[in-house]
Coordinates of C-alpha atoms in Angstrom, one line a residue:
Chain A
X1 CA 93.0 109.2 107.3
X2 CA 94.1 110.5 110.4
X3 CA 91.0 110.6 112.7
X4 CA 90.9 112.0 116.3
X5 CA 87.7 111.5 118.5
X6 CA 88.3 113.0 122.2
X7 CA 85.3 112.0 124.6
X8 CA 84.8 112.4 128.4
X9 CA 84.7 116.2 129.0
X10 CA 82.1 116.8 130.9
X11 CA 80.1 119.1 133.7
X12 CA 82.3 118.8 137.4
X13 CA 82.0 120.3 140.4
X14 CA 85.5 122.8 141.4
X15 CA 87.6 119.9 142.9
X16 CA 86.7 117.3 140.7
X17 CA 88.6 115.3 138.9
X18 CA 87.5 114.4 134.8
X19 CA 89.4 111.0 132.2
X20 CA 89.6 112.5 128.5
X21 CA 90.1 109.8 125.8
X22 CA 91.6 110.8 122.3
X23 CA 90.5 108.0 120.0
X24 CA 93.1 107.8 117.5
X25 CA 93.0 105.7 114.1
X26 CA 95.1 106.2 110.5
X27 CA 98.0 106.3 111.3
X28 CA 100.7 104.2 113.5
X29 CA 99.6 106.3 116.9
X30 CA 103.2 105.0 118.7
X31 CA 105.8 107.0 116.7
X32 CA 104.5 110.0 117.0
X33 CA 104.4 112.7 119.8
X34 CA 100.6 113.5 120.9
X35 CA 99.3 117.0 122.8
X36 CA 96.4 118.3 124.5
X37 CA 95.3 122.0 123.6
X38 CA 91.9 123.9 124.9
X39 CA 90.4 126.9 124.3
X40 CA 88.1 128.6 126.8
X41 CA 85.0 130.5 125.5
X42 CA 85.8 132.9 123.4
X43 CA 89.4 132.9 124.1
X44 CA 92.5 132.0 121.7
X45 CA 94.5 128.6 122.1
X46 CA 96.1 128.2 125.3
X47 CA 99.0 124.3 124.9
X48 CA 98.1 121.6 128.3
X49 CA 101.3 119.0 127.6
X50 CA 102.6 116.6 125.0
X51 CA 103.7 113.1 125.6
X52 CA 106.3 111.7 124.0
X53 CA 105.8 108.9 121.6
X54 CA 106.8 106.3 123.6
X55 CA 105.0 108.2 127.2
X56 CA 108.3 107.8 128.8
X57 CA 109.1 112.1 128.7
X58 CA 105.8 114.5 129.4
X59 CA 105.3 118.0 129.2
X60 CA 102.8 120.4 130.9
X61 CA 102.0 124.1 131.3
X62 CA 102.4 125.4 133.9
X63 CA 99.4 126.3 134.7
X64 CA 97.9 122.6 134.8
X65 CA 101.7 121.5 136.0
X66 CA 100.6 119.5 139.3
X67 CA 96.4 118.6 138.3
X68 CA 96.9 117.3 134.7
X69 CA 99.1 113.7 133.5
X70 CA 99.1 113.9 130.0
X71 CA 99.0 109.8 129.3
X72 CA 98.9 106.8 126.9
X73 CA 97.9 103.2 125.6
X74 CA 99.3 102.7 122.5
X75 CA 97.8 98.8 122.7
X76 CA 94.9 100.5 122.0
X77 CA 95.6 103.5 120.4
X78 CA 94.9 106.0 123.4
X79 CA 96.2 109.3 124.7
X80 CA 94.2 110.4 127.9
X81 CA 94.5 113.3 129.8
X82 CA 93.7 113.2 133.8
X83 CA 92.5 116.0 135.8
X84 CA 92.2 116.6 138.7
X85 CA 91.3 120.3 141.4
X86 CA 89.5 121.4 138.9
X87 CA 89.0 124.7 139.5
X88 CA 86.2 127.1 137.3
X89 CA 89.5 128.8 135.4
X90 CA 89.3 124.8 133.3
X91 CA 87.1 125.4 131.5
X92 CA 87.3 124.7 128.1
X93 CA 86.8 123.0 125.0
X94 CA 90.0 120.1 125.0
X95 CA 91.1 119.3 121.6
X96 CA 93.7 116.5 121.3
X97 CA 96.4 117.3 118.1
X98 CA 99.1 115.0 117.0
X99 CA 102.6 115.6 116.0
X100 CA 103.9 116.1 112.5
X101 CA 106.8 113.6 112.2
X102 CA 107.8 110.3 114.7
X103 CA 110.1 112.1 117.4
X104 CA 109.0 115.4 117.3
X105 CA 107.6 117.1 120.4
X106 CA 106.3 121.1 118.1
X107 CA 103.5 121.2 117.1
X108 CA 101.8 121.1 113.9
X109 CA 99.7 117.9 112.2
X110 CA 95.8 117.5 112.4
X111 CA 93.5 118.3 115.6
X112 CA 90.0 116.8 117.1
X113 CA 87.0 117.8 117.1
X114 CA 87.2 119.0 121.0
X115 CA 85.2 117.8 123.8
X116 CA 83.3 120.1 126.2
X117 CA 85.1 120.3 130.7
X118 CA 83.4 122.9 132.4
X119 CA 83.5 123.0 136.3
X120 CA 80.6 124.4 138.2
X121 CA 79.0 124.2 141.5
Chain B
X1 CA 107.0 132.5 130.5
X2 CA 107.1 133.9 127.0
X3 CA 104.7 135.6 124.7
X4 CA 103.8 135.3 121.6
X5 CA 102.7 138.5 119.1
X6 CA 99.3 138.2 116.8
X7 CA 98.0 141.7 115.1
X8 CA 94.7 141.1 117.2
X9 CA 93.2 142.1 114.4
X10 CA 93.6 143.1 110.7
X11 CA 90.9 143.5 107.3
X12 CA 90.8 143.1 103.5
X13 CA 90.3 143.0 100.3
X14 CA 88.5 140.0 98.5
X15 CA 91.1 139.1 95.9
X16 CA 93.2 140.7 97.9
X17 CA 97.3 139.9 99.9
X18 CA 97.7 139.7 103.8
X19 CA 100.4 138.9 105.9
X20 CA 100.3 138.0 109.3
X21 CA 102.7 137.9 111.8
X22 CA 104.3 136.1 114.8
X23 CA 106.8 137.4 117.1
X24 CA 108.4 137.1 120.7
X25 CA 108.5 138.9 122.9
X26 CA 112.2 138.5 124.3
X27 CA 114.2 137.2 121.0
X28 CA 114.1 137.1 116.8
X29 CA 111.8 134.2 115.7
X30 CA 113.6 131.7 113.3
X31 CA 112.7 128.5 112.0
X32 CA 114.3 126.6 115.2
X33 CA 110.8 127.6 116.6
X34 CA 109.0 126.1 113.9
X35 CA 106.4 128.4 113.6
X36 CA 103.2 126.9 112.6
X37 CA 99.6 127.8 111.3
X38 CA 95.7 127.5 112.8
X39 CA 92.3 129.5 111.3
X40 CA 89.0 128.4 113.6
X41 CA 86.0 129.6 112.0
X42 CA 83.5 130.2 115.3
X43 CA 82.7 126.8 117.1
X44 CA 84.4 125.0 114.8
X45 CA 87.7 123.2 115.3
X46 CA 91.2 124.5 114.2
X47 CA 92.7 123.2 111.9
X48 CA 96.9 123.0 110.9
X49 CA 97.4 125.5 108.3
X50 CA 101.3 125.7 108.4
X51 CA 103.6 123.6 110.0
X52 CA 107.4 124.2 109.7
X53 CA 107.8 127.1 108.7
X54 CA 106.7 126.4 105.3
X55 CA 105.2 123.0 104.9
X56 CA 101.4 123.2 103.6
X57 CA 98.8 120.8 105.9
X58 CA 97.0 117.9 103.6
X59 CA 94.3 119.8 101.6
X60 CA 96.0 123.6 102.0
X61 CA 95.1 125.8 98.9
X62 CA 98.3 127.6 98.1
X63 CA 96.9 130.7 98.5
X64 CA 98.4 129.6 102.1
X65 CA 101.8 130.3 102.7
X66 CA 104.9 130.7 105.8
X67 CA 108.1 132.2 105.6
X68 CA 110.7 134.4 108.5
X69 CA 110.1 137.6 106.9
X70 CA 112.1 140.0 109.1
X71 CA 112.6 138.9 113.1
X72 CA 109.1 137.4 112.6
X73 CA 106.7 133.9 110.9
X74 CA 104.1 135.4 108.7
X75 CA 101.3 133.8 107.8
X76 CA 100.8 135.4 103.6
X77 CA 97.8 134.9 102.1
X78 CA 96.8 135.8 98.3
X79 CA 93.9 136.2 96.0
X80 CA 92.0 136.1 99.7
X81 CA 88.2 134.8 99.6
X82 CA 85.5 135.0 101.8
X83 CA 85.2 131.8 103.2
X84 CA 88.8 133.1 104.4
X85 CA 87.2 135.1 107.6
X86 CA 88.3 133.4 110.7
X87 CA 90.7 133.8 113.5
X88 CA 94.4 133.0 112.5
X89 CA 96.2 131.3 115.8
X90 CA 100.0 131.2 115.8
X91 CA 102.6 128.7 118.0
X92 CA 106.2 128.4 118.4
X93 CA 108.2 125.5 120.1
X94 CA 110.3 127.2 122.9
X95 CA 111.9 123.6 123.4
X96 CA 111.1 121.3 126.2
X97 CA 108.6 119.9 124.9
X98 CA 106.8 123.5 125.5
X99 CA 105.3 125.3 122.3
X100 CA 103.0 129.0 123.6
X101 CA 100.2 129.5 120.4
X102 CA 99.8 133.7 119.7
X103 CA 96.9 135.6 121.0
X104 CA 95.0 134.7 117.4
X105 CA 94.3 137.5 114.7
X106 CA 90.6 138.0 113.5
X107 CA 90.3 138.9 110.1
X108 CA 87.2 140.3 108.4
X109 CA 87.8 140.4 104.8
X110 CA 85.5 143.0 102.5

């Protein structure tokens, strides 16, 4: 069974940084692209970023480009999201999600339970 | 900037059939956009229902089906149950790694 467990969220001041992690199990992690999706309180879903299976290709939403960095360690079956220069509008639950097929970037696999990032002074 | 459109809200009677749609402001939705659908109840993580237009995720009842209807992606729920009352989101893959979500549809079963 696929399991995705996010961690690393918390309360941070504007301008601060956090690194989110997503521990994966139940599948061959290094053969699937992985995404981050976020949801601000009371709002809809927003795709944030995706990374290819080996980590050579990364893509970002315009709203986070230049401030967020997605990465992965296939030896640890872990996905990361480094978030810098945090703003109040980055306050959200951050979910990691597995892409459904190897070598594809589109969404459709299972999701984790999410980790909450709150940006406030 | 790509905008994905969904009905903000929809109502259906228990046992009825409802079709939610997912469109694009600037193009017709086709299978090339790999539409996917997600169900979310309050306080819970989204659950994948359908991906790549019409493939049901593991464990999803066959009451849920995906298709292309006209120029939009569609999620049809037949024999709607009260437990189906949720928010439903679609996502489209627009290329170069980028996906875009619709604003979501709040489905009421009454």
